[in-house]
Amino acid sequence: MLEIKNVFKTFNKGTINEKVALNGLNLKLNEGDFCTVIGGNGAGKSTMLNAVSGVWPVDKGMIWLGDKDVTGLPEYKRAKYLGRVFQDPMMGTVADMEIIENLAIAARRGKKRSLRWGVTKAEREQYREMLAEFDLGLENRMSSKVGLLSGGQRQAITLLMATIQKPQVLLLDEHTAALDPKTAAKVLELSDKIIDENKLTALMVTHNMHDAIAHGNRLIMMNNGKIIYDVSGEEKKKLKTSDLLEKFSLASGGEELDNDRMLLSE
Amino acid sequence: MDFLSEYFSSLDPAAFVQALPGNIAQGVLWGIMALGVYITYKILNFADLTVDGSFATGGAVTAMMLLSGAPIWLTMIVAFLSGIAAGLVTGLLHTLLGIPDILAGILSQIALYSINLNIMGQSNRTISVDNFDLVISLRDVYMAIIAALVFAAVIMALLYWYFGTEQGSAIRATGCNPKMAPAQGINIGLDKIIALALSNGLVALSGSLMSQYQGFADVNMGRGAIVIGLAAVIIGQVIGEAIFRKRFGFIMRLIFVVIGGVIYYIVMGIVLWLKMPTDDMKLFTALIVALFLALPYLRKKRLTSFKRLVKINKKNAEAEVEENA
């Protein structure tokens, strides 16, 4: 479904801030894979997602979505195949527009935007049902501006926007990191449900090792722009956070897991 | 004191009333131009300074085409198209060449000054209503108000429709969240260009109407247009929000842009009536715009200010001391 072949990306090349973010990254996701991604700060987790999204061109390597080589496509053209939810709840939605307008924009992702009305009557009913399933009371506030909603509600809307058309791959970039624990759990539960019901292929970056183990059928650990550990199926189910910590210090050559958030959220 | 009473007795209320219709007509015409500014400044979040040039371009095109015998409707269409071309240039400077928004607008504006001179061959051209079949003229100021209002109404209806369509929604998303828009498959570069072109098209159209209204086109007629446009947008917004609060919808926002233009010109009429020197008009304009720009900010600040907090704390402490005593 998604294939990353030997991808390199260096930021600020030739300056004192030069940073090799992706260093010969390889990853192949099979259809229906729900893969969680963990790693220390600067390991390249978000960079990998941005490379797949086409936020900038990579320096070297190829990215395939399904049977299509998307390496040369800019972000807005790749959007057709992808659903994305970001860490910042402000980022995924348009604050000045109504909930329903946001959903309508997402429903037209990858399609030609014509001079037909932006939101049709049929859509209104359809979205009401979808929102009702979320059980957040949003179905009665469809004409509210998204800017008036809480961070958790906004992430829920973004999640619905990302999946309103079935994406080839759903990219979740620490999408619960900015939420309080209770809301984070609720949004994660929603993500699980949507991925499961629509049989989506998904890549979820998280800093929470428990979540990384509890969700999905596959887990990868990144360090220095590469995948250093890849586990799936039964083996993943048996994982414990202590195993992950051990694997990390082993693979990174005794390097400490310098990410407080990861340790604290154990 | 003699000086003051002399000053006030010299003010003639009838003169103000007499000047009022002209102020209103000008206000509506600049209001149409402000609708163009609204598209860039408010919807696209792009401070576009091209308008000072494209406004005069609209006037220049209409004047020259009229003088060479073209029918008035055709000159207005070509004026609109020339504005679109100007907006396109600004858009391309910004999206293709990566020039920041304000600079891209300034470059187009300065280039248009020469282009406008080239169009007209001299710095101004007279188009008298006696010789041409103009749509609007200050000779009949009441008809001019009606004609300007009809144009404003049609343009507002079209804008209301366009920004409700799929394409228009995408432009609004681009303006409000340019980081998210590409993730939803929106080509933000293209949308910026479309909005800039549309905006400057409207500005040039209002420039065409203005040149007809005043009976001449001048290479300097657009000087300060962006400030007048911003004044109309902001005055309209502040007043509209005060009246409608949360029910201030899109069509009302458009209507209040034009109302803002009218209010601006009435205020200018008052300033002139008070016999303030005409040399200082731009200074007053700047003061008015600064005032209305500051109003929402100051209102917000009044609610949460450090000084206020210190005062409240002091008061509470004093009350406590008194209570203990």
Coordinates of C-alpha atoms in Angstrom, one line a residue:
Chain A
M1 CA 0.0 0.0 0.0
L2 CA 2.8 2.3 1.0
E3 CA 6.4 1.8 0.0
I4 CA 9.3 4.0 1.0
K5 CA 12.4 3.0 -0.9
N6 CA 15.8 4.1 0.3
V7 CA 14.8 7.7 1.1
F8 CA 17.2 10.4 2.2
K9 CA 16.5 13.9 3.4
T10 CA 18.9 16.4 4.8
F11 CA 17.8 19.8 6.2
N12 CA 19.9 23.0 6.0
K13 CA 22.5 21.3 3.9
G14 CA 25.9 23.0 4.0
T15 CA 25.1 25.0 7.1
I16 CA 26.1 24.6 10.7
N17 CA 22.5 23.4 11.3
E18 CA 22.8 20.6 8.8
K19 CA 20.6 17.6 10.0
V20 CA 20.3 14.3 8.3
A21 CA 16.6 13.6 9.0
L22 CA 16.1 10.5 6.8
N23 CA 19.1 8.3 6.2
G24 CA 18.2 5.6 3.7
L25 CA 14.8 4.9 5.0
N26 CA 12.9 1.7 3.8
L27 CA 9.4 0.8 4.8
K28 CA 6.7 -1.3 3.2
L29 CA 3.2 -1.3 4.6
N30 CA 0.8 -4.0 3.5
E31 CA -2.8 -3.4 2.8
G32 CA -4.7 -3.1 6.2
D33 CA -1.5 -2.6 8.2
F34 CA -2.0 -0.3 11.2
C35 CA 1.6 0.5 12.1
T36 CA 2.6 2.5 15.1
V37 CA 5.9 4.5 15.0
I38 CA 8.1 5.4 18.0
G39 CA 11.5 6.9 18.5
G40 CA 13.4 9.6 20.2
N41 CA 13.4 13.2 19.4
G42 CA 14.8 13.9 16.0
A43 CA 14.6 10.2 15.0
G44 CA 12.8 11.2 11.8
K45 CA 9.2 10.1 12.6
S46 CA 7.5 13.2 11.6
T47 CA 9.9 13.7 8.7
M48 CA 8.9 10.3 7.4
L49 CA 5.3 11.3 7.4
N50 CA 6.1 14.7 5.8
A51 CA 8.1 12.8 3.1
V52 CA 5.1 10.6 2.3
S53 CA 2.8 13.7 2.3
G54 CA 5.1 15.5 -0.1
V55 CA 5.5 18.6 2.1
W56 CA 8.9 18.9 0.3
P57 CA 10.7 16.8 -2.3
V58 CA 13.1 14.2 -0.7
D59 CA 16.8 14.3 -1.7
K60 CA 16.9 10.7 -2.9
G61 CA 14.7 7.6 -3.1
M62 CA 11.2 6.7 -4.1
I63 CA 7.8 6.7 -2.5
W64 CA 5.0 4.5 -3.8
L65 CA 1.3 4.7 -2.9
G66 CA -0.4 1.5 -4.1
D67 CA 0.9 1.0 -7.6
K68 CA 1.6 4.7 -8.2
D69 CA 5.0 6.3 -7.9
V70 CA 4.2 9.6 -6.1
T71 CA 7.8 10.8 -5.6
G72 CA 7.4 13.6 -8.1
L73 CA 4.0 14.8 -7.0
P74 CA 3.6 18.0 -4.9
E75 CA 1.7 17.9 -1.6
Y76 CA -1.7 19.0 -3.0
K77 CA -1.7 16.3 -5.7
R78 CA -0.7 13.6 -3.3
A79 CA -3.5 14.6 -0.9
K80 CA -5.9 12.6 -3.1
Y81 CA -4.4 9.3 -1.8
L82 CA -3.7 10.4 1.8
G83 CA -5.6 11.3 5.0
R84 CA -3.7 13.3 7.5
V85 CA -4.1 14.3 11.2
F86 CA -1.5 16.6 12.8
Q87 CA -0.3 17.1 16.3
D88 CA -1.5 20.7 16.5
P89 CA -5.4 20.6 16.6
M90 CA -5.4 24.1 15.0
M91 CA -3.6 22.7 11.9
G92 CA -6.0 20.3 10.4
T93 CA -9.1 22.4 10.2
V94 CA -10.1 25.9 9.0
A95 CA -11.0 27.9 12.1
D96 CA -13.1 30.5 10.3
M97 CA -15.3 28.0 8.5
E98 CA -18.2 26.0 9.7
I99 CA -17.8 22.4 10.7
I100 CA -19.9 21.3 7.7
E101 CA -17.8 23.5 5.3
N102 CA -14.6 21.9 6.6
L103 CA -16.1 18.4 6.0
A104 CA -17.3 19.4 2.5
I105 CA -13.8 20.6 1.6
A106 CA -12.3 17.3 2.7
A107 CA -15.0 15.4 0.8
R108 CA -13.7 17.1 -2.4
R109 CA -10.1 16.2 -1.8
G110 CA -8.4 15.2 -5.1
K111 CA -11.5 16.1 -7.1
K112 CA -11.9 19.1 -9.3
R113 CA -13.4 22.0 -7.4
S114 CA -16.1 23.4 -9.7
L115 CA -18.5 26.3 -9.4
R116 CA -21.2 24.1 -7.9
W117 CA -22.3 25.0 -4.4
G118 CA -19.7 24.1 -1.7
V119 CA -22.1 22.1 0.4
T120 CA -25.0 20.2 -0.9
K121 CA -28.2 19.2 0.9
A122 CA -27.5 15.5 0.6
E123 CA -24.1 16.0 2.2
R124 CA -25.7 17.8 5.2
E125 CA -27.7 14.7 6.2
Q126 CA -24.8 12.4 5.5
Y127 CA -22.4 14.4 7.7
R128 CA -25.0 14.7 10.5
E129 CA -25.1 10.9 10.7
M130 CA -21.3 10.6 10.6
L131 CA -20.9 13.2 13.4
A132 CA -23.6 11.6 15.5
E133 CA -21.6 8.4 15.6
F134 CA -18.8 10.3 17.3
D135 CA -21.1 11.0 20.2
L136 CA -19.6 14.4 20.9
G137 CA -22.8 16.4 20.2
L138 CA -21.2 17.9 17.1
E139 CA -24.1 16.8 14.8
N140 CA -26.2 19.7 16.3
R141 CA -23.5 22.3 15.8
M142 CA -22.7 21.7 12.1
S143 CA -23.0 25.4 11.4
S144 CA -20.6 26.5 14.2
K145 CA -17.2 27.8 13.3
V146 CA -14.6 25.2 14.0
G147 CA -12.6 27.8 15.8
L148 CA -15.1 27.6 18.6
L149 CA -14.5 23.9 19.3
S150 CA -12.1 22.4 21.8
G151 CA -8.8 20.8 20.7
G152 CA -10.3 17.3 21.1
Q153 CA -13.3 18.1 19.1
R154 CA -11.2 19.7 16.4
Q155 CA -9.0 16.5 16.2
A156 CA -12.2 14.4 15.9
I157 CA -13.3 16.6 13.0
T158 CA -9.8 16.4 11.4
L159 CA -10.0 12.6 11.8
L160 CA -13.3 12.5 10.0
M161 CA -12.0 14.9 7.3
A162 CA -9.0 12.6 6.8
T163 CA -11.2 9.5 6.3
I164 CA -14.3 11.0 4.7
Q165 CA -13.0 9.6 1.5
K166 CA -11.2 6.3 2.0
P167 CA -7.5 7.2 1.8
Q168 CA -4.9 4.7 0.6
V169 CA -2.9 5.5 3.8
L170 CA -3.9 7.4 6.9
L171 CA -1.1 9.4 8.5
L172 CA -1.5 10.2 12.2
D173 CA 1.3 12.4 13.4
E174 CA 1.2 12.4 17.3
H175 CA -2.4 13.4 16.8
T176 CA -3.2 13.0 20.5
A177 CA -0.1 14.6 22.0
A178 CA -1.6 18.0 22.5
L179 CA -4.7 16.7 24.2
D180 CA -5.4 16.0 27.9
P181 CA -5.3 12.3 28.7
K182 CA -9.0 11.7 28.8
T183 CA -9.6 13.4 25.5
A184 CA -6.5 11.7 24.0
A185 CA -8.0 8.3 24.9
K186 CA -11.3 9.2 23.3
V187 CA -9.7 10.4 20.1
L188 CA -7.5 7.3 20.0
E189 CA -10.6 5.1 20.5
L190 CA -12.2 7.0 17.6
S191 CA -9.1 6.4 15.4
D192 CA -9.2 2.7 16.2
K193 CA -12.8 2.5 15.3
I194 CA -12.5 4.3 12.0
I195 CA -9.4 2.4 11.0
D196 CA -11.1 -0.9 11.9
E197 CA -14.5 -0.2 10.3
N198 CA -13.0 1.1 7.0
K199 CA -10.1 -1.4 7.0
L200 CA -7.6 1.4 6.5
T201 CA -3.9 1.2 6.1
A202 CA -2.5 3.6 8.8
L203 CA 0.8 4.9 10.1
M204 CA 0.6 6.4 13.6
V205 CA 3.4 8.3 15.2
T206 CA 3.2 8.4 19.0
H207 CA 5.4 9.2 22.0
N208 CA 3.4 6.9 24.2
M209 CA 4.9 3.4 24.3
H210 CA 1.7 1.9 25.8
D211 CA -0.3 3.3 22.9
A212 CA 2.2 2.1 20.4
I213 CA 1.9 -1.4 21.8
A214 CA -1.8 -1.4 22.4
H215 CA -2.8 -0.2 19.0
G216 CA -2.3 -1.6 15.5
N217 CA -0.8 -4.8 14.3
R218 CA 2.7 -3.6 13.7
L219 CA 5.3 -1.4 15.4
I220 CA 8.4 0.2 14.1
M221 CA 11.1 2.1 16.1
M222 CA 13.2 4.8 14.4
N223 CA 16.6 6.2 15.2
N224 CA 18.8 8.6 13.2
G225 CA 16.5 8.6 10.2
K226 CA 16.2 4.8 9.9
I227 CA 14.0 2.0 11.1
I228 CA 15.9 0.1 13.8
Y229 CA 13.2 -2.3 14.9
D230 CA 10.2 -3.7 13.1
V231 CA 7.8 -6.1 14.8
S232 CA 4.3 -7.3 14.0
G233 CA 1.6 -9.9 14.7
E234 CA 1.9 -12.2 17.7
E235 CA 5.3 -11.0 18.6
K236 CA 4.1 -7.4 18.9
K237 CA 1.2 -8.4 21.1
K238 CA 3.6 -9.8 23.6
L239 CA 5.8 -6.7 23.7
K240 CA 6.3 -4.8 26.9
T241 CA 7.6 -1.2 27.3
S242 CA 10.7 -2.5 29.0
D243 CA 11.5 -4.5 25.9
L244 CA 11.2 -1.4 23.8
L245 CA 13.5 0.5 26.1
E246 CA 16.0 -2.3 25.9
K247 CA 15.8 -2.5 22.2
F248 CA 16.3 1.1 21.9
S249 CA 19.4 1.4 23.9
L250 CA 20.8 -1.7 22.2
A251 CA 20.1 -0.5 18.7
S252 CA 21.2 3.0 19.3
G253 CA 24.5 1.8 20.7
G254 CA 23.9 2.6 24.4
E255 CA 22.4 5.9 23.6
E256 CA 20.0 7.1 26.3
L257 CA 16.4 7.4 25.4
D258 CA 16.6 11.2 25.7
N259 CA 12.9 11.8 25.4
D260 CA 11.3 12.6 28.7
R261 CA 7.9 12.4 27.3
M262 CA 8.4 8.8 26.3
L263 CA 9.8 7.8 29.7
L264 CA 7.2 9.6 31.6
S265 CA 4.3 8.2 29.7
E266 CA 5.5 4.6 30.4
Chain B
M1 CA -13.2 83.8 21.7
D2 CA -14.2 86.1 18.8
F3 CA -12.1 83.9 16.6
L4 CA -14.1 80.8 17.6
S5 CA -17.5 82.3 17.2
E6 CA -16.5 83.7 13.9
Y7 CA -15.3 80.2 12.8
F8 CA -18.5 78.5 13.9
S9 CA -20.8 81.2 12.3
S10 CA -18.9 80.7 9.1
L11 CA -19.9 77.0 8.9
D12 CA -22.9 76.6 6.8
P13 CA -25.1 73.6 7.5
A14 CA -26.7 73.9 4.1
A15 CA -23.3 73.5 2.5
F16 CA -22.8 70.2 4.3
V17 CA -26.2 68.9 3.3
Q18 CA -25.5 70.0 -0.3
A19 CA -22.3 68.1 -0.4
L20 CA -23.8 64.9 1.2
P21 CA -25.1 63.2 -2.0
G22 CA -21.7 63.6 -3.7
N23 CA -20.0 62.1 -0.6
I24 CA -22.4 59.2 -0.7
A25 CA -21.9 58.5 -4.4
Q26 CA -18.1 58.6 -3.9
G27 CA -18.4 56.4 -0.9
V28 CA -20.3 53.7 -2.8
L29 CA -17.8 53.8 -5.7
W30 CA -14.9 53.4 -3.3
G31 CA -17.0 50.8 -1.5
I32 CA -16.9 48.7 -4.7
M33 CA -13.1 49.1 -4.8
A34 CA -13.1 48.1 -1.1
L35 CA -14.9 44.9 -2.0
G36 CA -11.9 44.0 -4.0
V37 CA -9.6 44.8 -1.0
Y38 CA -11.9 42.7 1.2
I39 CA -11.1 39.6 -1.0
T40 CA -7.4 39.9 -0.6
Y41 CA -7.1 41.5 2.9
K42 CA -9.8 39.6 4.7
I43 CA -10.5 36.4 2.7
L44 CA -7.0 35.6 1.4
N45 CA -5.1 37.3 4.3
F46 CA -2.8 39.0 1.7
A47 CA -2.1 42.7 2.1
D48 CA -2.2 43.6 -1.7
L49 CA -0.9 47.0 -2.6
T50 CA -1.4 46.5 -6.3
V51 CA -4.7 48.3 -6.0
D52 CA -3.2 51.8 -6.1
G53 CA -2.1 51.0 -9.6
S54 CA -4.9 48.8 -10.9
F55 CA -7.6 51.4 -9.8
A56 CA -5.9 54.0 -12.1
T57 CA -5.5 51.3 -14.8
G58 CA -9.2 50.8 -14.9
G59 CA -9.8 54.6 -15.3
A60 CA -7.0 54.9 -17.9
V61 CA -8.4 52.0 -20.0
T62 CA -11.9 53.3 -20.0
A63 CA -10.8 56.9 -20.9
M64 CA -8.6 55.8 -23.8
M65 CA -11.1 53.4 -25.2
L66 CA -13.9 55.9 -25.0
L67 CA -11.7 58.5 -26.7
S68 CA -11.0 56.1 -29.5
G69 CA -14.7 55.5 -30.0
A70 CA -15.4 52.2 -28.1
P71 CA -18.8 51.7 -26.5
I72 CA -18.9 52.3 -22.8
W73 CA -19.8 48.7 -21.8
L74 CA -16.8 47.4 -23.7
T75 CA -14.5 49.8 -22.0
M76 CA -15.7 48.6 -18.6
I77 CA -15.2 44.9 -19.5
V78 CA -11.7 45.6 -20.8
A79 CA -11.0 47.7 -17.6
F80 CA -12.0 44.7 -15.6
L81 CA -9.8 42.4 -17.6
S82 CA -6.8 44.7 -17.3
G83 CA -7.3 44.6 -13.5
I84 CA -7.3 40.8 -13.7
A85 CA -4.0 41.0 -15.6
A86 CA -2.5 43.2 -12.9
G87 CA -3.6 40.8 -10.1
L88 CA -2.2 37.9 -12.1
V89 CA 1.2 39.6 -12.2
T90 CA 1.2 40.2 -8.5
G91 CA 0.1 36.6 -7.9
L92 CA 2.9 35.2 -10.2
L93 CA 5.5 37.4 -8.5
H94 CA 4.4 36.0 -5.2
T95 CA 3.8 32.3 -6.0
L96 CA 6.3 31.6 -8.8
L97 CA 9.1 33.9 -7.7
G98 CA 8.6 33.7 -3.9
I99 CA 8.4 37.5 -3.4
P100 CA 6.6 38.4 -0.1
D101 CA 3.0 39.6 -0.5
I102 CA 3.5 43.3 0.3
L103 CA 6.6 43.6 -1.9
A104 CA 4.9 41.8 -4.8
G105 CA 2.1 44.3 -4.6
I106 CA 4.4 47.3 -4.4
L107 CA 6.3 46.1 -7.4
S108 CA 3.1 45.7 -9.5
Q109 CA 1.9 49.1 -8.2
I110 CA 5.1 50.9 -9.3
A111 CA 5.2 49.1 -12.6
L112 CA 1.5 50.0 -13.2
Y113 CA 2.3 53.7 -12.8
S114 CA 4.5 53.6 -15.9
I115 CA 2.0 51.4 -17.7
N116 CA -0.9 53.8 -16.9
L117 CA 1.1 56.7 -18.3
N118 CA 1.8 54.7 -21.4
I119 CA -1.9 53.8 -21.8
M120 CA -2.9 57.5 -21.5
G121 CA 0.1 59.1 -23.2
Q122 CA -0.1 61.9 -20.6
S123 CA -0.9 62.1 -16.9
N124 CA -4.7 62.7 -17.4
R125 CA -7.5 62.5 -19.9
T126 CA -10.9 64.2 -19.8
I127 CA -14.0 62.2 -20.7
S128 CA -16.9 64.7 -20.5
V129 CA -20.4 63.3 -20.1
D130 CA -21.4 65.8 -22.8
N131 CA -19.4 63.9 -25.4
F132 CA -19.8 60.3 -24.2
D133 CA -22.6 58.0 -23.1
L134 CA -21.3 57.4 -19.5
V135 CA -22.9 55.0 -17.1
I136 CA -22.4 57.3 -14.2
S137 CA -21.6 61.0 -13.7
L138 CA -21.5 63.6 -11.0
R139 CA -23.6 65.8 -13.2
D140 CA -26.6 63.9 -12.0
V141 CA -25.5 62.8 -8.5
Y142 CA -28.7 61.1 -7.5
M143 CA -28.7 58.9 -10.6
A144 CA -25.0 58.3 -9.9
I145 CA -25.9 57.0 -6.4
I146 CA -28.5 54.6 -7.8
A147 CA -26.2 53.4 -10.6
A148 CA -23.3 52.8 -8.1
L149 CA -25.6 51.0 -5.7
V150 CA -26.9 48.7 -8.6
F151 CA -23.3 47.9 -9.5
A152 CA -22.4 47.2 -5.8
A153 CA -25.5 45.0 -5.3
V154 CA -24.7 42.9 -8.4
I155 CA -21.1 42.5 -7.4
M156 CA -22.0 41.6 -3.8
A157 CA -24.5 38.9 -5.1
L158 CA -21.8 37.5 -7.4
L159 CA -19.2 37.4 -4.6
Y160 CA -21.6 35.8 -2.2
W161 CA -22.3 33.1 -4.8
Y162 CA -18.7 32.6 -5.8
F163 CA -17.3 32.2 -2.3
G164 CA -20.0 29.7 -1.5
T165 CA -19.0 27.4 -4.4
E166 CA -16.4 24.6 -4.1
Q167 CA -13.8 26.8 -5.7
G168 CA -14.6 29.8 -3.5
S169 CA -14.6 27.6 -0.4
A170 CA -11.1 26.4 -1.3
I171 CA -9.9 30.0 -1.6
R172 CA -11.3 30.8 1.9
A173 CA -9.5 27.7 3.3
T174 CA -6.3 28.9 1.6
G175 CA -6.6 32.3 3.2
C176 CA -7.4 31.0 6.7
N177 CA -5.1 28.0 6.9
P178 CA -2.5 27.8 4.1
K179 CA -0.8 24.9 5.8
M180 CA -3.8 22.7 5.9
A181 CA -5.2 23.5 2.5
P182 CA -2.6 21.4 0.5
A183 CA -3.4 18.4 2.7
Q184 CA -6.9 18.7 1.4
G185 CA -5.7 18.7 -2.2
I186 CA -5.9 22.5 -2.6
N187 CA -3.4 24.2 -4.9
I188 CA -2.8 27.3 -2.7
G189 CA -0.6 29.0 -5.3
L190 CA -3.3 28.8 -7.9
D191 CA -6.0 29.9 -5.5
K192 CA -4.0 32.9 -4.4
I193 CA -3.6 33.9 -8.1
I194 CA -7.3 33.6 -8.7
A195 CA -8.2 35.7 -5.7
L196 CA -5.7 38.4 -6.5
A197 CA -6.9 38.5 -10.1
L198 CA -10.6 38.7 -9.1
S199 CA -9.8 41.4 -6.5
N200 CA -7.9 43.6 -8.9
G201 CA -10.5 43.1 -11.6
L202 CA -13.1 44.6 -9.2
V203 CA -10.7 47.4 -8.3
A204 CA -10.1 48.3 -11.9
L205 CA -13.9 48.2 -12.6
S206 CA -14.5 50.7 -9.8
G207 CA -11.6 52.8 -11.2
S208 CA -13.5 52.8 -14.5
L209 CA -16.7 53.9 -12.8
M210 CA -14.8 56.6 -10.8
S211 CA -13.2 58.1 -14.0
Q212 CA -16.7 58.3 -15.5
Y213 CA -18.1 59.8 -12.4
Q214 CA -15.5 62.5 -12.1
G215 CA -15.2 63.0 -15.9
F216 CA -11.5 62.3 -16.2
A217 CA -8.9 59.6 -15.6
D218 CA -5.7 60.6 -13.9
V219 CA -2.5 58.6 -13.3
N220 CA -2.6 59.6 -9.6
M221 CA -6.3 58.7 -9.1
G222 CA -5.4 55.5 -7.3
R223 CA -2.9 57.0 -4.9
G224 CA -3.8 55.9 -1.4
A225 CA -6.5 53.6 -2.7
I226 CA -5.4 50.7 -0.5
V227 CA -5.8 52.9 2.6
I228 CA -9.3 54.0 1.6
G229 CA -10.2 50.4 0.8
L230 CA -8.8 49.3 4.2
A231 CA -10.7 52.1 5.9
A232 CA -14.0 51.0 4.3
V233 CA -13.3 47.3 5.2
I234 CA -12.4 48.1 8.8
I235 CA -15.0 50.8 9.5
G236 CA -17.6 48.4 8.1
Q237 CA -16.4 45.5 10.2
V238 CA -16.1 47.4 13.5
I239 CA -19.6 48.8 13.1
G240 CA -21.2 45.7 11.7
E241 CA -19.8 43.6 14.5
A242 CA -21.0 46.1 17.1
I243 CA -24.5 45.8 15.6
F244 CA -24.8 42.2 14.7
R245 CA -22.3 40.5 17.0
K246 CA -22.3 36.8 16.3
R247 CA -24.9 37.0 13.6
F248 CA -22.6 39.0 11.3
G249 CA -22.7 36.7 8.2
F250 CA -20.9 36.8 4.9
I251 CA -23.4 38.8 2.9
M252 CA -23.8 41.4 5.7
R253 CA -20.0 41.7 5.8
L254 CA -20.0 42.5 2.1
I255 CA -22.8 45.1 2.6
F256 CA -20.9 46.7 5.4
V257 CA -17.8 47.1 3.4
V258 CA -19.8 49.4 1.1
I259 CA -21.4 51.1 4.1
G260 CA -17.9 51.6 5.5
G261 CA -16.9 53.3 2.3
V262 CA -19.9 55.7 2.6
I263 CA -19.2 56.4 6.2
Y264 CA -15.6 57.2 5.4
Y265 CA -16.6 59.7 2.7
I266 CA -19.2 61.3 5.0
V267 CA -16.6 61.7 7.7
M268 CA -14.3 63.2 5.0
G269 CA -17.1 65.5 4.0
I270 CA -17.5 66.7 7.6
V271 CA -13.7 67.3 7.9
L272 CA -13.8 69.4 4.7
W273 CA -17.0 71.2 5.9
L274 CA -15.1 72.1 9.1
K275 CA -12.7 73.9 6.8
M276 CA -9.8 71.8 7.6
P277 CA -7.0 72.4 5.0
T278 CA -7.4 70.0 2.0
D279 CA -3.6 69.4 2.1
D280 CA -4.2 67.5 5.4
M281 CA -6.8 65.1 4.0
K282 CA -4.4 62.2 3.8
L283 CA -3.3 62.8 7.3
F284 CA -7.0 62.6 8.4
T285 CA -7.4 59.4 6.4
A286 CA -4.4 57.9 8.2
L287 CA -5.8 58.9 11.6
I288 CA -9.2 57.5 10.8
V289 CA -7.8 54.2 9.6
A290 CA -5.5 54.0 12.6
L291 CA -8.4 54.7 15.0
F292 CA -10.6 51.9 13.5
L293 CA -7.7 49.4 13.3
A294 CA -6.9 50.1 16.9
L295 CA -10.5 49.9 18.2
P296 CA -10.9 46.1 18.3
Y297 CA -7.4 45.7 19.8
L298 CA -7.9 48.3 22.5
R299 CA -11.3 46.9 23.4
K300 CA -9.8 43.4 23.8
K301 CA -6.9 44.8 25.8
R302 CA -9.1 46.7 28.2
L303 CA -10.5 43.4 29.4
T304 CA -7.2 41.8 30.1
S305 CA -4.5 44.3 31.0
F306 CA -1.6 44.2 33.4
K307 CA -2.3 47.7 34.7
R308 CA -5.9 46.8 35.4
L309 CA -4.8 43.7 37.2
V310 CA -2.5 45.7 39.4
K311 CA -5.3 48.2 40.2
I312 CA -7.7 45.4 41.1
N313 CA -5.1 43.7 43.3
K314 CA -4.4 47.0 45.0
K315 CA -8.0 47.6 45.7
N316 CA -8.5 44.2 47.1
A317 CA -5.5 44.6 49.4
E318 CA -6.8 47.9 50.6
A319 CA -10.3 46.4 51.3
E320 CA -8.6 43.6 53.2
V321 CA -6.6 46.0 55.3
E322 CA -9.8 47.9 56.1
E323 CA -11.6 44.8 57.0
N324 CA -8.9 43.7 59.4
A325 CA -8.9 47.1 61.0

